[in-house]
Amino acid sequence: MHASSRVSALHNIATRLRIDSVRATTEAGSGHPTSCCSAADLVAAIFFSEMRYDPRNPQNPDNDRFVLSKGHAAPVLYAAWAEAGIVRREDLLTLRRFDSDLEGHPTPRLPWVDVATGSLGQGICAAVGIALNARRINSDYRTYVMLGDGEIAEGSVWEAAHGAVHENLDSLCGIIDVNGLGQSRASLWDHDISAYCARWQAFGWHAIAIDGHNMDAILSAFDEARSTRGRPTMIVAKTLKGKGVSFVEGKPGWHGKPFKKGEEVERALAELEQQFVPEELPAAQPRPRDVPRPPSKPPAPLGPPSYALGDKVATREAYGTAIARLGANDDRIVALDADVGNSTFSEKFEHQHPKRFFEAYIAEQLMVGAAMGLAARGAIPFPATFAAFFSRASDFIRMAAIGNNNIKMAGSHAGVSIGEDGPSQMALEDLAMMRSQPNVTVLYPCDAVSTDRLVERMAYHNGPAYMRTSRPKTPVIYGPDDTFHIGGLNVLREAGSDVATVIGGGITVFEALEAHDLLGKQGITIRVIDLYSVQPIDTATLVRCARETKGRLITVEDHYVGGGIGDAVAAAVAGHGFAVHRLAVREIPRSGAPEELLDYYGISARHIVDAVTEGRRV
Amino acid sequence: MHASSRVSALHNIATRLRIDSVRATTEAGSGHPTSCCSAADLVAAIFFSEMRYDPRNPQNPDNDRFVLSKGHAAPVLYAAWAEAGIVRREDLLTLRRFDSDLEGHPTPRLPWVDVATGSLGQGICAAVGIALNARRINSDYRTYVMLGDGEIAEGSVWEAAHGAVHENLDSLCGIIDVNGLGQSRASLWDHDISAYCARWQAFGWHAIAIDGHNMDAILSAFDEARSTRGRPTMIVAKTLKGKGVSFVEGKPGWHGKPFKKGEEVERALAELEQQFVPEELPAAQPRPRDVPRPPSKPPAPLGPPSYALGDKVATREAYGTAIARLGANDDRIVALDADVGNSTFSEKFEHQHPKRFFEAYIAEQLMVGAAMGLAARGAIPFPATFAAFFSRASDFIRMAAIGNNNIKMAGSHAGVSIGEDGPSQMALEDLAMMRSQPNVTVLYPCDAVSTDRLVERMAYHNGPAYMRTSRPKTPVIYGPDDTFHIGGLNVLREAGSDVATVIGGGITVFEALEAHDLLGKQGITIRVIDLYSVQPIDTATLVRCARETKGRLITVEDHYVGGGIGDAVAAAVAGHGFAVHRLAVREIPRSGAPEELLDYYGISARHIVDAVTEGRRV
């Protein structure tokens, strides 16, 4: 196709994308047509000139990838797919309906969507992960990510900025649709394109300023990005919100507002229809991609780890050993850390598999976001940091859950048992955060063997998962033949005379075992459960134990009382009429020695003994 | 004092700060002495030459303020206070002990600490808020914040960077202690001072590169910062980790490691002792600050709002009206938003009190962090965004709880009842996040009157608080004489024949009322509770109702099942043996019409009716 006719064809595609976006949002009665109109020329160029992909096979591992970080422009993305023949054009009018997968913001229900977007500033972190994955599989696919100007204020964008440069990701190309208008007012830097470029250049990116409605300029910018080596490119495109519809173009007060049915939308559509130009040749088609490659095979299961009963090993260290072992067995395993790899023991993986380790530095949103991108493209990523600092990425975890994204998080240094560093370093709400997401698997092993076996389980479970590990060394209590599964637990002590069931996790399992022994000296027996899988939870065994131990369930956890093990067990057994006595941290803790803190905050063996002997029906 | 003798005195103070930091961490057996040593010259200059403050009165509103964003260098901060006579030098050796307020990382247990630090990248956001407060009270105090180089990778730092420039905060001066070493490896940009300066300059700051161990250069940089108008200054100081102790200076592998007692620490101390220089004059003293001003008086309570029974008003809109009313009555009230003020209705406050409104743009960490800083200096800040996006600031909320910081958060667009925008915009885990912090008050009003009255309650409650509001309009059900308090609830329907107690919050209160009416037609009565205070919770009334309604408690909430109202009620009544039947969202939802979603996800009136008539003991 001649250059000029290519431009005409793309221009007409952009006009169709605008028309489809306007129609769909008006039909839905909600949505963001003006945010689609500013992006339409850029989207047309990306999908119908720049990207190499097979429209019939979204999962071809060598397809170029596109992430719509400004997820509220979903209708223009769906319109591009209609243009590519991936969805039926008439289905566009089902936008935002309960019976349609064309949701208000893109989710991976749709095979072309890698990660759910709609919470701004996340897509670019995922795009970093998608670009890292190309390196993992030795593919030359490129990754494109479109951002809005409003979302550039999000700190996570700048985490991605440094991460992409540090990794020299020249396969990554960002596009900022600078339409100058946020939701409530002009965006932070308005239409000052040089302000954007200066920031990206200072962070080490190649930056290109263009008029985002000039198709020649758009195509040249993509050419320039593709030939830039050693660093990522950011195309900063000056656009008009509502471009193409004169009565809204560049005007505030039109964010997230569809055109009203009737005269208003008809006027908009009539204007857009006028904008078609003659084409000499058929419309541009998305270019198909090369031969698909066979998918990776799942490897043989690992054998048991080589721990001996009684060995003292911190579960965080067993985690590091386990991912390193797993990584040797399966090249889909990837590890990420946020500059605490010598505390989380991710360093064990890094030492053995340096090419599959990604150091995010102290940027937890980037770490989790990149993991989301890696997972979306077939890797099995294990991001790790102090459990407390996963809260920094809480919104990313929320979005990973929405996308049922296959990330495997590991949080170390849980609870007051870390001791002297004090509350800022103690995770006391991580179980609540993870458990609140209905599809996040939550594991909490107490010893090295269970840690090892559960790392393997979480790796091959499909969906987001979280493992909580502890700082102190704990004795190995399981042998090579013990088995563990998602949704399981272990009854560690059991007798017919048990007067209560005590349910611990991690470090408190040992407090429960000690309480068992102390009570034994008084002739009292208790049942002790290691609740290594907090979500899903083994309701049947908990209910059985409650029935067999006079209905008394006592949970003990190194976590705040809200949202943790106590709440999880209570929710599980509620349908059978049982209530739960919760031993948990109930106030903001302070620095101190681990044993001192466990005791002061009411979760030591002594407090378990008191709860059991208190004798009241709790 | 002559310049040269001032320099000598400050040099000697820095040496004492190093010695004290080394001694304290060795005594504690943990901590970060090398991170203190790199910062010691800068801290000496800040506390004993640059800052104007009254050491005897930490709460003087005109004191210059200092935030140690790199909180792990706490010992050097404590040592500076000892030098200023604020703490006893011998108390420094109680560092990290359970009986000492000198915790591993600084917390506001200490009157000189405005916000808890130790989660990196937060202190600078708080410093923006502290600097904004100076404007609020018409003070010329200056705000200083010290960052580590590692934490510059945190996105929140760049949110603060744009926020401070947007507000032209020339009273704000940052100092980066670029010691070049993170925890696990060299930091991201190592000792490349120009890489740091370029980034800050591109973001609009005045940047000054110095040798952070050259006292003349340090003092000049502070002079330059103080005379810079219209924008904040970042002093980028090249330092050596472990400066002053030759065998660790600039060496990796010494992060977070105290010197061992005995030969190792003695060798370090001997080297440091050698570094004192002769002084001509007594040591520099912190300069006292001007006259203290009287504290603001709490205003008279507001009268009732002017809603009529049956009016349809969204609680989010009532929130905006309430803070605007409150702001007219009390100039400590400040509002912040993240570019959704026309959705959260913060815009009502902005329109009436533009000088006390701070637009953070789409940067929720900055918004909450700045609120923390404002609150620390006496403002009563109300940061607001979609409830879902408070998850972006989850780690800040965690730290605000640690500091019992007086912020008043308002999250709109809770739950599936927002409808078509889809799950990325729905908060379904915000109650879990907020409730997991033991000292965060969690309010969830269902109508405009209760919203208004509870906004006033939360404003004058001391400590962090959260209000959850809804998108749809709901009818006013309370009158001007109804009262509401933190820890309360309202029994809306009650009869002696009640067969169950149904507990709702926000939008589901109306589903419960509808269920009451539907069941009434079958001759069945239920008790209906509006649980407007989720934390603290009115245990006594819940237990009474359980006893009076056959032990049956049914919760219904527009929230995921984990960590929300069901768990809160269950935890409250567990000690009395009652269990709770939870109606809540149990899977990732999708786009759709609000009523359709409430019904599909099991929290509509129909499901309440089913739960009641199911008749099983739940």
JSON list of N, CA and C in Angstrom, two decimals, chain B residues 179-227:
[
{"chain": "B", "resi": 179, "resn": "ASN", "atom": "N", "xyz": [23.85, 7.37, 49.78]},
{"chain": "B", "resi": 179, "resn": "ASN", "atom": "CA", "xyz": [25.03, 6.58, 50.17]},
{"chain": "B", "resi": 179, "resn": "ASN", "atom": "C", "xyz": [25.32, 5.45, 49.19]},
{"chain": "B", "resi": 180, "resn": "GLY", "atom": "N", "xyz": [24.48, 5.33, 48.19]},
{"chain": "B", "resi": 180, "resn": "GLY", "atom": "CA", "xyz": [24.79, 4.44, 47.06]},
{"chain": "B", "resi": 180, "resn": "GLY", "atom": "C", "xyz": [24.50, 2.97, 47.30]},
{"chain": "B", "resi": 181, "resn": "LEU", "atom": "N", "xyz": [24.10, 2.63, 48.51]},
{"chain": "B", "resi": 181, "resn": "LEU", "atom": "CA", "xyz": [23.89, 1.21, 48.81]},
{"chain": "B", "resi": 181, "resn": "LEU", "atom": "C", "xyz": [22.50, 0.98, 49.37]},
{"chain": "B", "resi": 182, "resn": "GLY", "atom": "N", "xyz": [21.76, 0.08, 48.75]},
{"chain": "B", "resi": 182, "resn": "GLY", "atom": "CA", "xyz": [20.48, -0.34, 49.31]},
{"chain": "B", "resi": 182, "resn": "GLY", "atom": "C", "xyz": [20.69, -1.46, 50.29]},
{"chain": "B", "resi": 183, "resn": "GLN", "atom": "N", "xyz": [19.64, -2.27, 50.50]},
{"chain": "B", "resi": 183, "resn": "GLN", "atom": "CA", "xyz": [19.80, -3.39, 51.44]},
{"chain": "B", "resi": 183, "resn": "GLN", "atom": "C", "xyz": [20.55, -4.54, 50.81]},
{"chain": "B", "resi": 184, "resn": "SER", "atom": "N", "xyz": [20.15, -4.90, 49.60]},
{"chain": "B", "resi": 184, "resn": "SER", "atom": "CA", "xyz": [20.68, -6.14, 49.02]},
{"chain": "B", "resi": 184, "resn": "SER", "atom": "C", "xyz": [21.77, -5.89, 47.99]},
{"chain": "B", "resi": 185, "resn": "ARG", "atom": "N", "xyz": [21.93, -4.63, 47.55]},
{"chain": "B", "resi": 185, "resn": "ARG", "atom": "CA", "xyz": [22.88, -4.33, 46.48]},
{"chain": "B", "resi": 185, "resn": "ARG", "atom": "C", "xyz": [23.01, -2.82, 46.36]},
{"chain": "B", "resi": 186, "resn": "ALA", "atom": "N", "xyz": [23.83, -2.37, 45.40]},
{"chain": "B", "resi": 186, "resn": "ALA", "atom": "CA", "xyz": [23.92, -0.93, 45.14]},
{"chain": "B", "resi": 186, "resn": "ALA", "atom": "C", "xyz": [22.52, -0.42, 44.82]},
{"chain": "B", "resi": 187, "resn": "SER", "atom": "N", "xyz": [22.24, 0.80, 45.21]},
{"chain": "B", "resi": 187, "resn": "SER", "atom": "CA", "xyz": [20.90, 1.33, 44.92]},
{"chain": "B", "resi": 187, "resn": "SER", "atom": "C", "xyz": [20.79, 1.63, 43.42]},
{"chain": "B", "resi": 188, "resn": "LEU", "atom": "N", "xyz": [19.58, 1.94, 43.02]},
{"chain": "B", "resi": 188, "resn": "LEU", "atom": "CA", "xyz": [19.25, 1.95, 41.59]},
{"chain": "B", "resi": 188, "resn": "LEU", "atom": "C", "xyz": [20.18, 2.83, 40.77]},
{"chain": "B", "resi": 189, "resn": "TRP", "atom": "N", "xyz": [20.46, 4.02, 41.27]},
{"chain": "B", "resi": 189, "resn": "TRP", "atom": "CA", "xyz": [21.31, 4.91, 40.48]},
{"chain": "B", "resi": 189, "resn": "TRP", "atom": "C", "xyz": [22.68, 5.09, 41.14]},
{"chain": "B", "resi": 190, "resn": "ASP", "atom": "N", "xyz": [22.95, 4.19, 42.11]},
{"chain": "B", "resi": 190, "resn": "ASP", "atom": "CA", "xyz": [24.29, 4.15, 42.67]},
{"chain": "B", "resi": 190, "resn": "ASP", "atom": "C", "xyz": [24.70, 5.55, 43.18]},
{"chain": "B", "resi": 191, "resn": "HIS", "atom": "N", "xyz": [25.88, 5.98, 42.83]},
{"chain": "B", "resi": 191, "resn": "HIS", "atom": "CA", "xyz": [26.34, 7.31, 43.27]},
{"chain": "B", "resi": 191, "resn": "HIS", "atom": "C", "xyz": [26.22, 8.34, 42.15]},
{"chain": "B", "resi": 192, "resn": "ASP", "atom": "N", "xyz": [25.35, 8.08, 41.18]},
{"chain": "B", "resi": 192, "resn": "ASP", "atom": "CA", "xyz": [25.21, 9.00, 40.05]},
{"chain": "B", "resi": 192, "resn": "ASP", "atom": "C", "xyz": [24.34, 10.20, 40.47]},
{"chain": "B", "resi": 193, "resn": "ILE", "atom": "N", "xyz": [24.96, 11.15, 41.10]},
{"chain": "B", "resi": 193, "resn": "ILE", "atom": "CA", "xyz": [24.25, 12.31, 41.65]},
{"chain": "B", "resi": 193, "resn": "ILE", "atom": "C", "xyz": [23.51, 13.07, 40.54]},
{"chain": "B", "resi": 194, "resn": "SER", "atom": "N", "xyz": [24.11, 13.13, 39.37]},
{"chain": "B", "resi": 194, "resn": "SER", "atom": "CA", "xyz": [23.47, 13.88, 38.28]},
{"chain": "B", "resi": 194, "resn": "SER", "atom": "C", "xyz": [22.18, 13.19, 37.83]},
{"chain": "B", "resi": 195, "resn": "ALA", "atom": "N", "xyz": [22.13, 11.87, 37.95]},
{"chain": "B", "resi": 195, "resn": "ALA", "atom": "CA", "xyz": [20.89, 11.16, 37.59]},
{"chain": "B", "resi": 195, "resn": "ALA", "atom": "C", "xyz": [19.75, 11.59, 38.52]},
{"chain": "B", "resi": 196, "resn": "TYR", "atom": "N", "xyz": [20.07, 11.75, 39.80]},
{"chain": "B", "resi": 196, "resn": "TYR", "atom": "CA", "xyz": [19.05, 12.23, 40.74]},
{"chain": "B", "resi": 196, "resn": "TYR", "atom": "C", "xyz": [18.65, 13.65, 40.41]},
{"chain": "B", "resi": 197, "resn": "CYS", "atom": "N", "xyz": [19.66, 14.52, 40.25]},
{"chain": "B", "resi": 197, "resn": "CYS", "atom": "CA", "xyz": [19.35, 15.93, 40.03]},
{"chain": "B", "resi": 197, "resn": "CYS", "atom": "C", "xyz": [18.50, 16.11, 38.78]},
{"chain": "B", "resi": 198, "resn": "ALA", "atom": "N", "xyz": [18.84, 15.38, 37.72]},
{"chain": "B", "resi": 198, "resn": "ALA", "atom": "CA", "xyz": [18.09, 15.53, 36.47]},
{"chain": "B", "resi": 198, "resn": "ALA", "atom": "C", "xyz": [16.61, 15.21, 36.67]},
{"chain": "B", "resi": 199, "resn": "ARG", "atom": "N", "xyz": [16.35, 14.16, 37.45]},
{"chain": "B", "resi": 199, "resn": "ARG", "atom": "CA", "xyz": [14.96, 13.77, 37.69]},
{"chain": "B", "resi": 199, "resn": "ARG", "atom": "C", "xyz": [14.21, 14.84, 38.48]},
{"chain": "B", "resi": 200, "resn": "TRP", "atom": "N", "xyz": [14.81, 15.33, 39.54]},
{"chain": "B", "resi": 200, "resn": "TRP", "atom": "CA", "xyz": [14.13, 16.35, 40.34]},
{"chain": "B", "resi": 200, "resn": "TRP", "atom": "C", "xyz": [13.94, 17.64, 39.56]},
{"chain": "B", "resi": 201, "resn": "GLN", "atom": "N", "xyz": [14.96, 18.01, 38.79]},
{"chain": "B", "resi": 201, "resn": "GLN", "atom": "CA", "xyz": [14.82, 19.22, 37.98]},
{"chain": "B", "resi": 201, "resn": "GLN", "atom": "C", "xyz": [13.71, 19.05, 36.95]},
{"chain": "B", "resi": 202, "resn": "ALA", "atom": "N", "xyz": [13.66, 17.89, 36.33]},
{"chain": "B", "resi": 202, "resn": "ALA", "atom": "CA", "xyz": [12.61, 17.66, 35.32]},
{"chain": "B", "resi": 202, "resn": "ALA", "atom": "C", "xyz": [11.23, 17.76, 35.96]},
{"chain": "B", "resi": 203, "resn": "PHE", "atom": "N", "xyz": [11.13, 17.38, 37.22]},
{"chain": "B", "resi": 203, "resn": "PHE", "atom": "CA", "xyz": [9.84, 17.49, 37.93]},
{"chain": "B", "resi": 203, "resn": "PHE", "atom": "C", "xyz": [9.61, 18.91, 38.46]},
{"chain": "B", "resi": 204, "resn": "GLY", "atom": "N", "xyz": [10.57, 19.81, 38.22]},
{"chain": "B", "resi": 204, "resn": "GLY", "atom": "CA", "xyz": [10.33, 21.21, 38.57]},
{"chain": "B", "resi": 204, "resn": "GLY", "atom": "C", "xyz": [10.93, 21.68, 39.87]},
{"chain": "B", "resi": 205, "resn": "TRP", "atom": "N", "xyz": [11.71, 20.82, 40.52]},
{"chain": "B", "resi": 205, "resn": "TRP", "atom": "CA", "xyz": [12.35, 21.22, 41.77]},
{"chain": "B", "resi": 205, "resn": "TRP", "atom": "C", "xyz": [13.66, 21.96, 41.49]},
{"chain": "B", "resi": 206, "resn": "HIS", "atom": "N", "xyz": [14.05, 22.77, 42.44]},
{"chain": "B", "resi": 206, "resn": "HIS", "atom": "CA", "xyz": [15.42, 23.27, 42.45]},
{"chain": "B", "resi": 206, "resn": "HIS", "atom": "C", "xyz": [16.27, 22.16, 43.06]},
{"chain": "B", "resi": 207, "resn": "ALA", "atom": "N", "xyz": [17.28, 21.70, 42.36]},
{"chain": "B", "resi": 207, "resn": "ALA", "atom": "CA", "xyz": [18.12, 20.61, 42.85]},
{"chain": "B", "resi": 207, "resn": "ALA", "atom": "C", "xyz": [19.54, 21.12, 43.08]},
{"chain": "B", "resi": 208, "resn": "ILE", "atom": "N", "xyz": [20.14, 20.69, 44.18]},
{"chain": "B", "resi": 208, "resn": "ILE", "atom": "CA", "xyz": [21.51, 21.10, 44.51]},
{"chain": "B", "resi": 208, "resn": "ILE", "atom": "C", "xyz": [22.31, 19.85, 44.82]},
{"chain": "B", "resi": 209, "resn": "ALA", "atom": "N", "xyz": [23.38, 19.63, 44.07]},
{"chain": "B", "resi": 209, "resn": "ALA", "atom": "CA", "xyz": [24.24, 18.48, 44.31]},
{"chain": "B", "resi": 209, "resn": "ALA", "atom": "C", "xyz": [25.37, 18.89, 45.25]},
{"chain": "B", "resi": 210, "resn": "ILE", "atom": "N", "xyz": [25.58, 18.10, 46.29]},
{"chain": "B", "resi": 210, "resn": "ILE", "atom": "CA", "xyz": [26.68, 18.42, 47.21]},
{"chain": "B", "resi": 210, "resn": "ILE", "atom": "C", "xyz": [27.37, 17.14, 47.68]},
{"chain": "B", "resi": 211, "resn": "ASP", "atom": "N", "xyz": [28.55, 17.34, 48.28]},
{"chain": "B", "resi": 211, "resn": "ASP", "atom": "CA", "xyz": [29.21, 16.29, 49.05]},
{"chain": "B", "resi": 211, "resn": "ASP", "atom": "C", "xyz": [28.59, 16.32, 50.44]},
{"chain": "B", "resi": 212, "resn": "GLY", "atom": "N", "xyz": [27.91, 15.29, 50.81]},
{"chain": "B", "resi": 212, "resn": "GLY", "atom": "CA", "xyz": [27.16, 15.25, 52.06]},
{"chain": "B", "resi": 212, "resn": "GLY", "atom": "C", "xyz": [28.03, 15.11, 53.30]},
{"chain": "B", "resi": 213, "resn": "HIS", "atom": "N", "xyz": [29.33, 15.11, 53.12]},
{"chain": "B", "resi": 213, "resn": "HIS", "atom": "CA", "xyz": [30.22, 15.10, 54.28]},
{"chain": "B", "resi": 213, "resn": "HIS", "atom": "C", "xyz": [31.03, 16.39, 54.35]},
{"chain": "B", "resi": 214, "resn": "ASN", "atom": "N", "xyz": [30.73, 17.34, 53.49]},
{"chain": "B", "resi": 214, "resn": "ASN", "atom": "CA", "xyz": [31.43, 18.63, 53.49]},
{"chain": "B", "resi": 214, "resn": "ASN", "atom": "C", "xyz": [30.51, 19.66, 54.14]},
{"chain": "B", "resi": 215, "resn": "MET", "atom": "N", "xyz": [30.83, 20.02, 55.39]},
{"chain": "B", "resi": 215, "resn": "MET", "atom": "CA", "xyz": [29.91, 20.86, 56.16]},
{"chain": "B", "resi": 215, "resn": "MET", "atom": "C", "xyz": [29.70, 22.22, 55.52]},
{"chain": "B", "resi": 216, "resn": "ASP", "atom": "N", "xyz": [30.74, 22.80, 54.94]},
{"chain": "B", "resi": 216, "resn": "ASP", "atom": "CA", "xyz": [30.54, 24.09, 54.27]},
{"chain": "B", "resi": 216, "resn": "ASP", "atom": "C", "xyz": [29.54, 23.95, 53.13]},
{"chain": "B", "resi": 217, "resn": "ALA", "atom": "N", "xyz": [29.69, 22.90, 52.36]},
{"chain": "B", "resi": 217, "resn": "ALA", "atom": "CA", "xyz": [28.77, 22.69, 51.24]},
{"chain": "B", "resi": 217, "resn": "ALA", "atom": "C", "xyz": [27.35, 22.46, 51.73]},
{"chain": "B", "resi": 218, "resn": "ILE", "atom": "N", "xyz": [27.24, 21.74, 52.83]},
{"chain": "B", "resi": 218, "resn": "ILE", "atom": "CA", "xyz": [25.90, 21.47, 53.38]},
{"chain": "B", "resi": 218, "resn": "ILE", "atom": "C", "xyz": [25.23, 22.78, 53.79]},
{"chain": "B", "resi": 219, "resn": "LEU", "atom": "N", "xyz": [25.97, 23.61, 54.51]},
{"chain": "B", "resi": 219, "resn": "LEU", "atom": "CA", "xyz": [25.38, 24.86, 55.00]},
{"chain": "B", "resi": 219, "resn": "LEU", "atom": "C", "xyz": [25.02, 25.78, 53.84]},
{"chain": "B", "resi": 220, "resn": "SER", "atom": "N", "xyz": [25.89, 25.82, 52.84]},
{"chain": "B", "resi": 220, "resn": "SER", "atom": "CA", "xyz": [25.57, 26.65, 51.66]},
{"chain": "B", "resi": 220, "resn": "SER", "atom": "C", "xyz": [24.31, 26.17, 50.97]},
{"chain": "B", "resi": 221, "resn": "ALA", "atom": "N", "xyz": [24.17, 24.86, 50.88]},
{"chain": "B", "resi": 221, "resn": "ALA", "atom": "CA", "xyz": [22.99, 24.31, 50.19]},
{"chain": "B", "resi": 221, "resn": "ALA", "atom": "C", "xyz": [21.71, 24.71, 50.93]},
{"chain": "B", "resi": 222, "resn": "PHE", "atom": "N", "xyz": [21.76, 24.65, 52.25]},
{"chain": "B", "resi": 222, "resn": "PHE", "atom": "CA", "xyz": [20.57, 25.06, 53.00]},
{"chain": "B", "resi": 222, "resn": "PHE", "atom": "C", "xyz": [20.28, 26.55, 52.82]},
{"chain": "B", "resi": 223, "resn": "ASP", "atom": "N", "xyz": [21.34, 27.35, 52.77]},
{"chain": "B", "resi": 223, "resn": "ASP", "atom": "CA", "xyz": [21.14, 28.79, 52.49]},
{"chain": "B", "resi": 223, "resn": "ASP", "atom": "C", "xyz": [20.45, 28.97, 51.14]},
{"chain": "B", "resi": 224, "resn": "GLU", "atom": "N", "xyz": [20.95, 28.25, 50.16]},
{"chain": "B", "resi": 224, "resn": "GLU", "atom": "CA", "xyz": [20.40, 28.37, 48.80]},
{"chain": "B", "resi": 224, "resn": "GLU", "atom": "C", "xyz": [18.94, 27.92, 48.77]},
{"chain": "B", "resi": 225, "resn": "ALA", "atom": "N", "xyz": [18.66, 26.83, 49.47]},
{"chain": "B", "resi": 225, "resn": "ALA", "atom": "CA", "xyz": [17.28, 26.33, 49.51]},
{"chain": "B", "resi": 225, "resn": "ALA", "atom": "C", "xyz": [16.37, 27.38, 50.13]},
{"chain": "B", "resi": 226, "resn": "ARG", "atom": "N", "xyz": [16.83, 27.97, 51.22]},
{"chain": "B", "resi": 226, "resn": "ARG", "atom": "CA", "xyz": [16.00, 28.93, 51.94]},
{"chain": "B", "resi": 226, "resn": "ARG", "atom": "C", "xyz": [15.71, 30.17, 51.11]},
{"chain": "B", "resi": 227, "resn": "SER", "atom": "N", "xyz": [16.62, 30.49, 50.19]},
{"chain": "B", "resi": 227, "resn": "SER", "atom": "CA", "xyz": [16.39, 31.70, 49.39]},
{"chain": "B", "resi": 227, "resn": "SER", "atom": "C", "xyz": [15.74, 31.39, 48.04]}
]
